[in-house]
mmCIF file of C-alpha atoms in Angstrom:
data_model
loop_
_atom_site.group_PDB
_atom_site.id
_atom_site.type_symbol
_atom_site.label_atom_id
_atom_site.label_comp_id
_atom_site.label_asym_id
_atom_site.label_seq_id
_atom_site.Cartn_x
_atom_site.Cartn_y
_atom_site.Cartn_z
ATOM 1 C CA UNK A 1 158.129 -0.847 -22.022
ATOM 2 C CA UNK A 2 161.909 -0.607 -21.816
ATOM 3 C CA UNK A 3 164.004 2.336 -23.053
ATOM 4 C CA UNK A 4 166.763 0.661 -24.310
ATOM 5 C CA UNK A 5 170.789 1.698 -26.060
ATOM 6 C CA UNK A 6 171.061 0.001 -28.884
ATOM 7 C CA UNK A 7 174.348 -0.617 -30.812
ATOM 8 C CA UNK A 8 175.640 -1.872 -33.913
ATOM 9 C CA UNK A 9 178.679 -2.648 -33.044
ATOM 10 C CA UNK A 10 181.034 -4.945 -35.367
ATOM 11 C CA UNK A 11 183.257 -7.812 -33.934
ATOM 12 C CA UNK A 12 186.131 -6.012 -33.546
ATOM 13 C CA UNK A 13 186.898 -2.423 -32.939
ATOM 14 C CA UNK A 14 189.414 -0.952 -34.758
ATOM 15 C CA UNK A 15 192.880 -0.254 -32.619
ATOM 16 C CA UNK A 16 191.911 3.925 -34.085
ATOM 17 C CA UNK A 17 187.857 3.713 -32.200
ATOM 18 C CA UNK A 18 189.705 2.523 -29.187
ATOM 19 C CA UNK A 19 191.874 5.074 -29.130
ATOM 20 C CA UNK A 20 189.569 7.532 -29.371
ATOM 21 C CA UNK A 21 186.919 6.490 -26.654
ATOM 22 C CA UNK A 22 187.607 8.314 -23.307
ATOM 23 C CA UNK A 23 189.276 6.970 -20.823
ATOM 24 C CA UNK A 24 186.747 8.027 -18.449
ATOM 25 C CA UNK A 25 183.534 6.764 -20.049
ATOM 26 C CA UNK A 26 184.992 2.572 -21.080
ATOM 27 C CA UNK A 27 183.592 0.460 -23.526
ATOM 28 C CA UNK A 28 180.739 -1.767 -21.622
ATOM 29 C CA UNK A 29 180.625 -5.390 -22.765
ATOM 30 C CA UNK A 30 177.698 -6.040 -25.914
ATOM 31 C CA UNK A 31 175.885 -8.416 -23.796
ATOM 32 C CA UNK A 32 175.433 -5.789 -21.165
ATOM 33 C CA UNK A 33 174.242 -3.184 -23.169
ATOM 34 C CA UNK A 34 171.000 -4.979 -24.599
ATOM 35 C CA UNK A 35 169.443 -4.467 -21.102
ATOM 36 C CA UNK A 36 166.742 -2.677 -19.485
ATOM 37 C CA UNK A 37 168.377 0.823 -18.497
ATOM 38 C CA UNK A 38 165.032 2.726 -17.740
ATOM 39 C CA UNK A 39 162.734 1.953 -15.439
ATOM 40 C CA UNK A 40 159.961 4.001 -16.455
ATOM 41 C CA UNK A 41 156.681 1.932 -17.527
ATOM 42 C CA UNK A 42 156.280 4.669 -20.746
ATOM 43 C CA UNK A 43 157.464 4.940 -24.434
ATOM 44 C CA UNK A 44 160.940 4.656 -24.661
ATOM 45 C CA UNK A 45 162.722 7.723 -24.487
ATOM 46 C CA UNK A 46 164.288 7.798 -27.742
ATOM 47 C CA UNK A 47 166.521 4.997 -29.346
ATOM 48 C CA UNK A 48 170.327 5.409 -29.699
ATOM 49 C CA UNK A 49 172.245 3.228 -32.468
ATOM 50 C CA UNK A 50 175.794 3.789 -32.274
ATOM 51 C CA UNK A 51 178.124 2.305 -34.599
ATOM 52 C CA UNK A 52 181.960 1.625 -34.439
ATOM 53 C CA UNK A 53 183.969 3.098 -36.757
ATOM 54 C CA UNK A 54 186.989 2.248 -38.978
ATOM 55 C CA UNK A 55 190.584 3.757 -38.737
ATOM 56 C CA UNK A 56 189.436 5.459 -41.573
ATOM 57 C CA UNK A 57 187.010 7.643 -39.895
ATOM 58 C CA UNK A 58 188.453 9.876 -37.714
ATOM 59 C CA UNK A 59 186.062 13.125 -37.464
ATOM 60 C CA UNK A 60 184.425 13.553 -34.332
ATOM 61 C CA UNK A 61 180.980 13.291 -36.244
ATOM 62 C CA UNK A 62 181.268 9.368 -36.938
ATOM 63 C CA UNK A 63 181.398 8.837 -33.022
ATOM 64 C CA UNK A 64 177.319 8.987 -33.717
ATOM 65 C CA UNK A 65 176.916 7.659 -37.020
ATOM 66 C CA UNK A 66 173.756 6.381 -37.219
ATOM 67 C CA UNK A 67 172.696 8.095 -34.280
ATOM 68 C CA UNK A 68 168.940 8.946 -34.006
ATOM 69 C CA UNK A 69 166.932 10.825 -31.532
ATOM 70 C CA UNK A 70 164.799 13.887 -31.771
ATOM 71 C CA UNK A 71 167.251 16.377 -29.572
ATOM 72 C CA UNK A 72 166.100 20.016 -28.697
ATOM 73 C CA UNK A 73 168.455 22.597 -27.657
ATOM 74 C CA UNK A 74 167.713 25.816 -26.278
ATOM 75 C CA UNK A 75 170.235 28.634 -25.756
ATOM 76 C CA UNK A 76 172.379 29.683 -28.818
ATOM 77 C CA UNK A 77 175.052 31.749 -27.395
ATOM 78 C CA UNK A 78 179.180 31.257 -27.225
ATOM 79 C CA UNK A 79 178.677 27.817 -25.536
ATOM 80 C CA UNK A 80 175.073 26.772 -26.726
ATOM 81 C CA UNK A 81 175.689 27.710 -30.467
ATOM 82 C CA UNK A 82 178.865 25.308 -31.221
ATOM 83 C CA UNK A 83 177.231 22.590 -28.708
ATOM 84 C CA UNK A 84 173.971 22.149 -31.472
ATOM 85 C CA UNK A 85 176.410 22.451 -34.483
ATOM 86 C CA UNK A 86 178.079 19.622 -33.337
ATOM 87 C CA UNK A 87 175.291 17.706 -32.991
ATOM 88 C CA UNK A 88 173.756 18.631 -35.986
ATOM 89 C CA UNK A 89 176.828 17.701 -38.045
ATOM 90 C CA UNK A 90 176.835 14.452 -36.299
ATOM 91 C CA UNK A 91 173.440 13.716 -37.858
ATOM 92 C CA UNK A 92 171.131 14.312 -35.001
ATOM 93 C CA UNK A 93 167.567 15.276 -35.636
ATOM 94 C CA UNK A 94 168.073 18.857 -33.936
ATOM 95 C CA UNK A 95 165.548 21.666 -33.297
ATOM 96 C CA UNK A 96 166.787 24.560 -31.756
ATOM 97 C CA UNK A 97 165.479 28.056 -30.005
ATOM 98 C CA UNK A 98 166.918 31.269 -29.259
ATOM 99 C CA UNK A 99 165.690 34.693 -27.622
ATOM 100 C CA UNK A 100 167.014 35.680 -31.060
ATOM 101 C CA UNK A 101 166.050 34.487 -34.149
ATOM 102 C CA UNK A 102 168.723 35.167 -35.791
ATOM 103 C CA UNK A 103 170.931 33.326 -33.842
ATOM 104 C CA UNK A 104 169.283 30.266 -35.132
ATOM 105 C CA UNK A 105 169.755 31.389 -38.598
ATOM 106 C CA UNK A 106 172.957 28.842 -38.532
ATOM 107 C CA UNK A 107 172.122 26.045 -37.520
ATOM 108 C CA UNK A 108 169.096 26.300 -39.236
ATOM 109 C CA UNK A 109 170.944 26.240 -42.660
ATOM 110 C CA UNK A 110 173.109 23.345 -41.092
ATOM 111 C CA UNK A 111 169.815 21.546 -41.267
ATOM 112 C CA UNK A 112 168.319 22.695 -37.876
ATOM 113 C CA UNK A 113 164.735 22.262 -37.076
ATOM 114 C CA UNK A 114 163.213 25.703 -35.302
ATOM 115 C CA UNK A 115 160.005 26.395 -32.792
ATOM 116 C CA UNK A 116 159.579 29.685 -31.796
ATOM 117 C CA UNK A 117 159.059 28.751 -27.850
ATOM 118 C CA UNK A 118 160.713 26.437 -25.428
ATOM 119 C CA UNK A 119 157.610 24.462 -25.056
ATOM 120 C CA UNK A 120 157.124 23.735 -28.597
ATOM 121 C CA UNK A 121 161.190 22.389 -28.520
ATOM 122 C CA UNK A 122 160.179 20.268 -25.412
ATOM 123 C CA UNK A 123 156.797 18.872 -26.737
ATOM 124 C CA UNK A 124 158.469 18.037 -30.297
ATOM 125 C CA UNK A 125 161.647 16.543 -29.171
ATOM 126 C CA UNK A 126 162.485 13.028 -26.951
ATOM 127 C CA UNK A 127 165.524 14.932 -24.918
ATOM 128 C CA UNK A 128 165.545 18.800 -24.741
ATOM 129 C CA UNK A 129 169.349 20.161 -23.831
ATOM 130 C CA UNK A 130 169.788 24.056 -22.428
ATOM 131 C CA UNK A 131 172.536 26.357 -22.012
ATOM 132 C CA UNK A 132 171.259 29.428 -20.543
ATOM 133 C CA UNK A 133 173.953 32.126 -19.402
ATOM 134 C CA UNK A 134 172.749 32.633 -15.827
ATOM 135 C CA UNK A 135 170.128 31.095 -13.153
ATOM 136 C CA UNK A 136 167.333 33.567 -13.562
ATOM 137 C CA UNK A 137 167.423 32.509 -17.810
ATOM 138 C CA UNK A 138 167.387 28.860 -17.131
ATOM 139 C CA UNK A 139 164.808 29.213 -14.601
ATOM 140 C CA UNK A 140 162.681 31.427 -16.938
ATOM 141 C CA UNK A 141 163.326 28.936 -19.871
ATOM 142 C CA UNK A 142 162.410 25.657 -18.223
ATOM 143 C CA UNK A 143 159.682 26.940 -16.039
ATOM 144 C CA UNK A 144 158.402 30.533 -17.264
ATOM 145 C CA UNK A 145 154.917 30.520 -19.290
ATOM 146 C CA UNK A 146 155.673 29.211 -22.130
ATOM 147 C CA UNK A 147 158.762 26.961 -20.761
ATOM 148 C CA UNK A 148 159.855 24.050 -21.554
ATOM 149 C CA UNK A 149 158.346 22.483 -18.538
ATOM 150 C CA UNK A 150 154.703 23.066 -19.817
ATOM 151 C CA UNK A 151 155.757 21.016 -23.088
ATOM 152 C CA UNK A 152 157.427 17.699 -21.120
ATOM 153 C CA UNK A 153 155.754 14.659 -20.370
ATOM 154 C CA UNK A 154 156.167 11.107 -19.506
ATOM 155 C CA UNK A 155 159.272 9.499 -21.690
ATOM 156 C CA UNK A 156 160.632 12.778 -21.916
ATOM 157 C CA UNK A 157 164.057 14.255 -20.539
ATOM 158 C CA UNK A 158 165.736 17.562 -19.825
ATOM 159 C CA UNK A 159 169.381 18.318 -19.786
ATOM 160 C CA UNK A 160 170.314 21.891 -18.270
ATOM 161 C CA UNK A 161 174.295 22.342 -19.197
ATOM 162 C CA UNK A 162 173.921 25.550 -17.937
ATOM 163 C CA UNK A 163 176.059 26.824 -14.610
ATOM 164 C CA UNK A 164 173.621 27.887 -11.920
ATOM 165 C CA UNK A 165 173.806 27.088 -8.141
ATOM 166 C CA UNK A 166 172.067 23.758 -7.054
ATOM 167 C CA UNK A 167 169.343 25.603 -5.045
ATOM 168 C CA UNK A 168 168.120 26.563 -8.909
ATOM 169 C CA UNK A 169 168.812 23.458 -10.370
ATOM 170 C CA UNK A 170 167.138 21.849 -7.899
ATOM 171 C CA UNK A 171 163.770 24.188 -8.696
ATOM 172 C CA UNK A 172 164.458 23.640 -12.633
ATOM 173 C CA UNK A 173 164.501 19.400 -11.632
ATOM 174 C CA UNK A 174 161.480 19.118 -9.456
ATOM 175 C CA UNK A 175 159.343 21.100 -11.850
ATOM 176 C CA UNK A 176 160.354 19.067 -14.790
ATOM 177 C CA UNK A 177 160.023 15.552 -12.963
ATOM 178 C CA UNK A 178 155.980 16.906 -11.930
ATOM 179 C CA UNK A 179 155.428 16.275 -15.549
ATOM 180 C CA UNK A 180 156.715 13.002 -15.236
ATOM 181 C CA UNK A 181 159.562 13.980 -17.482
ATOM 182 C CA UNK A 182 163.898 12.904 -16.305
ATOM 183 C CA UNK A 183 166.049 15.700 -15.613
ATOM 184 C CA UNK A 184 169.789 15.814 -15.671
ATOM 185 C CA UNK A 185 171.904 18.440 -14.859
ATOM 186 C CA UNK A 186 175.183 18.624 -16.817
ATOM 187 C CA UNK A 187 176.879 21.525 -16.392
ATOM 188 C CA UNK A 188 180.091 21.976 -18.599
ATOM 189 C CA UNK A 189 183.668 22.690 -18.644
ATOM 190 C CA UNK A 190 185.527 24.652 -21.106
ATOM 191 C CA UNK A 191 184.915 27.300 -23.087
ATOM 192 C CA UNK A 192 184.146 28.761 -26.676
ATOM 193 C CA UNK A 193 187.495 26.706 -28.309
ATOM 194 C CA UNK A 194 186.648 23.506 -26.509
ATOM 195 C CA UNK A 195 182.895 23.196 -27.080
ATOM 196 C CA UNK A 196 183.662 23.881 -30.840
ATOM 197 C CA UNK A 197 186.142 20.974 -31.014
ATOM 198 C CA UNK A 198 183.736 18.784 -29.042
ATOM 199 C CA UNK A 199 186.394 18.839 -25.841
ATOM 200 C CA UNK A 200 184.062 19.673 -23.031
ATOM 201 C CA UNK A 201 184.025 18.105 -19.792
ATOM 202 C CA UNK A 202 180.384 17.654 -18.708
ATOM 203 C CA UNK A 203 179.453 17.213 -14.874
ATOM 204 C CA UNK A 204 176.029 15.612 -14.424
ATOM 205 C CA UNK A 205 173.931 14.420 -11.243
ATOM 206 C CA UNK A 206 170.337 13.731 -11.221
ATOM 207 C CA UNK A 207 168.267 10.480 -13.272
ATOM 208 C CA UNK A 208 170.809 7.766 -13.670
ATOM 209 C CA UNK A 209 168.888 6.267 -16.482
ATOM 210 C CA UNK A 210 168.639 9.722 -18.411
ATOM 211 C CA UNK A 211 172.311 10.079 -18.035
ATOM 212 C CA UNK A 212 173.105 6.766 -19.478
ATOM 213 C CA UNK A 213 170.790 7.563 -22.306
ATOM 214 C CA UNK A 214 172.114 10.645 -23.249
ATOM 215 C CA UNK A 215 175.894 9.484 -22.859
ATOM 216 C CA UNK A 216 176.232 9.197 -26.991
ATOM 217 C CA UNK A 217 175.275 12.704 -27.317
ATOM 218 C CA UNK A 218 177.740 14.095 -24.878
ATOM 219 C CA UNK A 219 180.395 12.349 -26.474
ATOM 220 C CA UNK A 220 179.892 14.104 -28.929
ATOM 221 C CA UNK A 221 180.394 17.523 -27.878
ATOM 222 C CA UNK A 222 182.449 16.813 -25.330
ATOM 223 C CA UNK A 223 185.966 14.644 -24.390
ATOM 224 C CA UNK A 224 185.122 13.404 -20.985
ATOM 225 C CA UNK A 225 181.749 13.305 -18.667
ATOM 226 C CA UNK A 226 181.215 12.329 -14.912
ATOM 227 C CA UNK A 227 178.128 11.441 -12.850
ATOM 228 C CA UNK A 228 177.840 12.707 -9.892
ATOM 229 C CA UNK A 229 175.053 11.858 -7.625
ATOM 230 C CA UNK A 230 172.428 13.791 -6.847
ATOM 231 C CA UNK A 231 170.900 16.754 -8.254
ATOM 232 C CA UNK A 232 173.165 19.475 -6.528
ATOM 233 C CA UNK A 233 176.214 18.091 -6.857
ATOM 234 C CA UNK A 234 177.083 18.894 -10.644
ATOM 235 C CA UNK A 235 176.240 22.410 -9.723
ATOM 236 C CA UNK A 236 178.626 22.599 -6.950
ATOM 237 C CA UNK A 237 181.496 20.750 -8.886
ATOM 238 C CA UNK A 238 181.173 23.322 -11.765
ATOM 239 C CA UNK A 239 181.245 26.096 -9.024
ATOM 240 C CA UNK A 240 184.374 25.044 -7.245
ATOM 241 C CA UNK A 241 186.139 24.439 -10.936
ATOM 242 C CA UNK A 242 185.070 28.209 -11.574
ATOM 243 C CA UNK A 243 186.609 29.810 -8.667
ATOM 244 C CA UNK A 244 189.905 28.139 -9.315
ATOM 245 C CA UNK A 245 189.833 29.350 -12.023
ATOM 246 C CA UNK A 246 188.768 32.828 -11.475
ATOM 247 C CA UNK A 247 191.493 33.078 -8.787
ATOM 248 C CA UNK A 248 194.437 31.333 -10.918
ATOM 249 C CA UNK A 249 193.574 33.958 -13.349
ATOM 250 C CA UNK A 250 193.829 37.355 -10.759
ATOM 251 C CA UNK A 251 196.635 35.733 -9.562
ATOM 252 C CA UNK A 252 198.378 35.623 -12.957
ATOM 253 C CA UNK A 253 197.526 39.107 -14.028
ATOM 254 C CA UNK A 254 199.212 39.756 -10.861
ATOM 255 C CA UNK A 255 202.789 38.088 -12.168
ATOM 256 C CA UNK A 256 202.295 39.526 -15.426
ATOM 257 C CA UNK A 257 202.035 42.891 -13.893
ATOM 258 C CA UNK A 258 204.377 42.430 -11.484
ATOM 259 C CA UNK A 259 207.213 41.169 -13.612
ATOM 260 C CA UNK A 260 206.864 44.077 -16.399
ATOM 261 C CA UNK A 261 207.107 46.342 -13.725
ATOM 262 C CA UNK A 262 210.723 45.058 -11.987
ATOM 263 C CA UNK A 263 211.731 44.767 -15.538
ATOM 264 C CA UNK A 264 211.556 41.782 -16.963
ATOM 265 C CA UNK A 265 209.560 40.498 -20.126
ATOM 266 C CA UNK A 266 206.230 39.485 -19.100
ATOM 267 C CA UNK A 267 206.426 36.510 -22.331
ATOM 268 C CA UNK A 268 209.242 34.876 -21.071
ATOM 269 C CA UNK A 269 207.290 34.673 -17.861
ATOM 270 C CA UNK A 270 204.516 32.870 -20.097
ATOM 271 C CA UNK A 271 207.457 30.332 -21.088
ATOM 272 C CA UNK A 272 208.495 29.892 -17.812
ATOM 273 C CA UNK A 273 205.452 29.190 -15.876
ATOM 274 C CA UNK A 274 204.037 26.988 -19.042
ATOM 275 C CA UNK A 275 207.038 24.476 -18.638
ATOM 276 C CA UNK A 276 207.105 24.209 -14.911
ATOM 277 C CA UNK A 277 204.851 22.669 -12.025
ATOM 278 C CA UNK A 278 202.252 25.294 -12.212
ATOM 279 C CA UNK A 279 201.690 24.714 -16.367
ATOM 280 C CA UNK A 280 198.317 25.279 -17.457
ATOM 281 C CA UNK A 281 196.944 25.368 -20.691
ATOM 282 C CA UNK A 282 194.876 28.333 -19.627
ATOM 283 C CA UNK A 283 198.049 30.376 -18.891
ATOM 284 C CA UNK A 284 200.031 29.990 -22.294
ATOM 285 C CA UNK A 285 196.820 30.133 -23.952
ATOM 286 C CA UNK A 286 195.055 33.487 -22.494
ATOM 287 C CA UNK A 287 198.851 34.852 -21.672
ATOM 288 C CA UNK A 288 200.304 36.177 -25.202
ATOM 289 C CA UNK A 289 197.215 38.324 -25.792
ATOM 290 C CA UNK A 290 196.995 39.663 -22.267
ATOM 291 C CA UNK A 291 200.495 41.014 -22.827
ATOM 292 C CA UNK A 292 199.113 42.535 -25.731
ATOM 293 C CA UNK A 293 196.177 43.778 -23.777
ATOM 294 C CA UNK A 294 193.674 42.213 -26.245
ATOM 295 C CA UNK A 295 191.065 39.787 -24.734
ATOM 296 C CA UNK A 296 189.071 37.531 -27.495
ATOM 297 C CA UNK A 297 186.077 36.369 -25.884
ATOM 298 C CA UNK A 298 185.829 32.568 -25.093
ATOM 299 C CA UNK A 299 184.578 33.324 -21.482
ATOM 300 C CA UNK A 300 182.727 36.335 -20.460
ATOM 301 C CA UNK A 301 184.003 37.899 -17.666
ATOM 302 C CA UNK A 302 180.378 38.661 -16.241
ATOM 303 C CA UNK A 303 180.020 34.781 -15.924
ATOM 304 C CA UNK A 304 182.938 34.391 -14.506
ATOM 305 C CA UNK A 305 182.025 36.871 -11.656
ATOM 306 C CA UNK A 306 178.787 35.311 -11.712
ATOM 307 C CA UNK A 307 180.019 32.016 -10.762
ATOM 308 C CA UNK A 308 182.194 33.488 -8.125
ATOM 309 C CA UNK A 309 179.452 35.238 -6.866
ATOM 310 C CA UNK A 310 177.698 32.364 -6.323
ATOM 311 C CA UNK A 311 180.361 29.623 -5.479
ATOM 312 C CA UNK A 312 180.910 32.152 -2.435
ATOM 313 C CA UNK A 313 176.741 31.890 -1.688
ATOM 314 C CA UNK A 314 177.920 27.960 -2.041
ATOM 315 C CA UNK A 315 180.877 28.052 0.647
ATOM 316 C CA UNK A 316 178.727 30.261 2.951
ATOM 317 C CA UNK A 317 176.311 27.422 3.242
ATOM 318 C CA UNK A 318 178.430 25.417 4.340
ATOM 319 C CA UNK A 319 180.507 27.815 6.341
ATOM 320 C CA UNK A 320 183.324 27.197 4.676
ATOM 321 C CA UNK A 321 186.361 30.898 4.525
ATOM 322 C CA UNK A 322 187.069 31.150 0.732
ATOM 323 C CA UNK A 323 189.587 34.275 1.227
ATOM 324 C CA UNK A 324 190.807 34.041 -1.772
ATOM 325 C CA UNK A 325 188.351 33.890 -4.203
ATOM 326 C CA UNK A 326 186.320 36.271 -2.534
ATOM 327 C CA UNK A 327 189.458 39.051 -3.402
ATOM 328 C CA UNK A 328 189.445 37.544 -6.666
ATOM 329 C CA UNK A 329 185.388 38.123 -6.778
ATOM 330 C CA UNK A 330 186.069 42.051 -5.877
ATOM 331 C CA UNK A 331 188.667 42.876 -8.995
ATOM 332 C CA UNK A 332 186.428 40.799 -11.159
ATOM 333 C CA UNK A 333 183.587 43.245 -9.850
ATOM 334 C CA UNK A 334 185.707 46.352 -10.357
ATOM 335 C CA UNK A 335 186.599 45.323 -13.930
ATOM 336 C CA UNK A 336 182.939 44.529 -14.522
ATOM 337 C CA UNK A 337 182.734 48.295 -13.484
ATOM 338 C CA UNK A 338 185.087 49.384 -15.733
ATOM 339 C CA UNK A 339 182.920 48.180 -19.055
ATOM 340 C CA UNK A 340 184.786 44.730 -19.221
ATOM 341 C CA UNK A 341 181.830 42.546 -18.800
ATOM 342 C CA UNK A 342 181.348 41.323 -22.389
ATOM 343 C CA UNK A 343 185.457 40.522 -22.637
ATOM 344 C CA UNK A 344 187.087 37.693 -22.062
ATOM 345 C CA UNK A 345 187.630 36.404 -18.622
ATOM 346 C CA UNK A 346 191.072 37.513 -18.720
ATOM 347 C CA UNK A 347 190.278 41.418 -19.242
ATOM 348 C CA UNK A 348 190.475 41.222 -15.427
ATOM 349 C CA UNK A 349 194.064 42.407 -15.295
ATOM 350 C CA UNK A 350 192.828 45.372 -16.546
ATOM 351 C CA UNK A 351 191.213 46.144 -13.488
ATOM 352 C CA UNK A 352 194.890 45.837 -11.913
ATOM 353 C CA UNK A 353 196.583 48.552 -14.466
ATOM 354 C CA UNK A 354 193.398 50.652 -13.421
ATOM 355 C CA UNK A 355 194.541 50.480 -9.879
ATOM 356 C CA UNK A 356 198.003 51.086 -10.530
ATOM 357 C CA UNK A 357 197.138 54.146 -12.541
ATOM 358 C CA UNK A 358 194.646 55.676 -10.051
ATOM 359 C CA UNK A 359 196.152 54.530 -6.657
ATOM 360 C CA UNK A 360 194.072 55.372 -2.949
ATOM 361 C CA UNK A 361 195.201 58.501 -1.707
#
């Protein structure tokens, strides 16, 4: 049998749908999307029905109305938690699993399905999605005793959208295809704000035919979502995103730092750098509280450390110097050292004022 998309879509899309489709993922022509997409000789995956919607209906849940699939997710933490929501209030058929109960609590009143294993998710649901916080979880989740692994079989698929390093995803992919399962990786970018507007980026590699399954479902929680290749490759994309980022942000406690102490207000520095060449999002977003040395969590500072640590394991494979981020990777270390790991990302310029107050002798 064929897995197959199917859509409902009307004649016409309205001029508002159109808008609101990303420029990255465009609209493939109806007759093209009745066709075989999976080559596997098993029971469909799950069946997608997607319909267009009116200028009228503008809320990011009525990109799947009529959407239907039995979706797992496992992993219910800053990234993992908003990620199910917004497929739940899209009207997927969602049944989630956390370490802790309670975590599920939520989503369970939201309408949430629960199973108190990852097997049981994998065995009950078509596609099982997991956003584990570091390689050893996601590795323990998909493949430990009672992983999800040991509850996928043929039709089945696995989506990790956690950040590890390829050498795990890798592992985590060959042990779910010896079920005869798919597996996609599908790492994300963004953070807590973005994944609860549905505005993450997603970076996949791995089964073609699983990704272009899945697609409606990562429009949903996120804005934008590229395939990559092979299984590997999503990995390292997220890795070298990461420590840019970890390095534009030691770099920018730097200024901040640097200008308060020659005398000059640190927020007008915010202003400046936001409306010049260098603008980022990141910097007028994360800069105001900095000054005010308060860090709301959207990205914990032990992940981003993490994925230092390991996009540096990444460039020493392939011998490549990463100066830079491997300073970057030491003050995020010593700020980790200073009780900062469950801050925001940006608590890292407190690891500067701590070396300006207790300079080497």
């Amino acid at each position: 049998m064929s897995c197959l998309v199917k859509t409902n879509y009307s004649h016409q899309l309205s001029s508002t749908a159109m808008a609101m489709c990303s420029s990255f993922c465009p609209l493939i022509p109806n007759q093209l999307r009745a066709r075989p997409i999976c080559p596997f000789p098993t029971k469909p995956l799950f069946t997608l029905s997607v319909k267009a919607f009116s200028s009228e209906t503008s809320n990011a849940s009525s990109k799947a109305d009529g959407l239907s699939a039995r979706i797992g997710f496992l992993g219910l933490g800053i990234m993992g938690s908003p990620m199910a929501q917004n497929l739940i209030k899209a009207g997927c058929d969602v049944t989630v699993w956390n370490r802790t109960k309670i975590k599920c609590d939520p989503l369970i009143s939201l309408g949430a399905k629960y199973k108190s294993s990852p097997r049981e998710v994998a065995a009950s649901c078509d596609v099982t999605f997991a956003m584990l916080a570091n390689p050893e979880s996601a590795l323990e989740v998909a493949c430990g005793e009672h992983g999800a692994a040991s509850g996928m079989s043929s039709g089945k698929g696995y989506v990790d959208v956690s950040t590890v390093d390829g050498a795990t995803s890798k592992l985590i992919g060959g042990r779910i295809n010896a079920t005869g399962a798919s597996f996609l990786e599908a790492p994300v970018s963004g953070s807590k704000k973005p994944a609860e507007d549905g505005q993450l980026i997603f970076l996949t590699a791995g089964d073609k035919s699983l990704y272009e399954l899945v697609a409606p479902l990562l429009d949903i929680m996120g804005k934008s979502r590229f395939y990559l290749g092979d299984v590997g490759n999503g990995a390292a994309m997220k890795l070298v995103v990461n420590m840019i980022m970890g390095s534009m942000m030691a770099s920018f406690s730097e200024g901040l730092l640097l200008s308060e102490k020659v005398g000059l207000d640190p927020s007008v520095l915010v202003e400046v750098v936001s409306q010049g060449a260098i603008s980022s999002p990141m910097y007028s977003t994360k800069g105001p509280s900095m000054i005010q040395s308060t860090y709301p969590t959207a990205f914990p500072l032990k992940h981003q450390q993490k994925d230092l640590r390991l996009a540096l394991g990444l460039a020493e494979s392939v011998s490549q110097p990463t100066p830079i981020a491997a300073a970057a990777n030491e003050l995020y270390k010593v700020a980790k050292s200073h009780g900062l790991s469950d801050q925001d990302f940006s608590a890292v310029i407190e690891a500067l004022k701590a070396k300006l107050q207790n300079p080497p002798k």
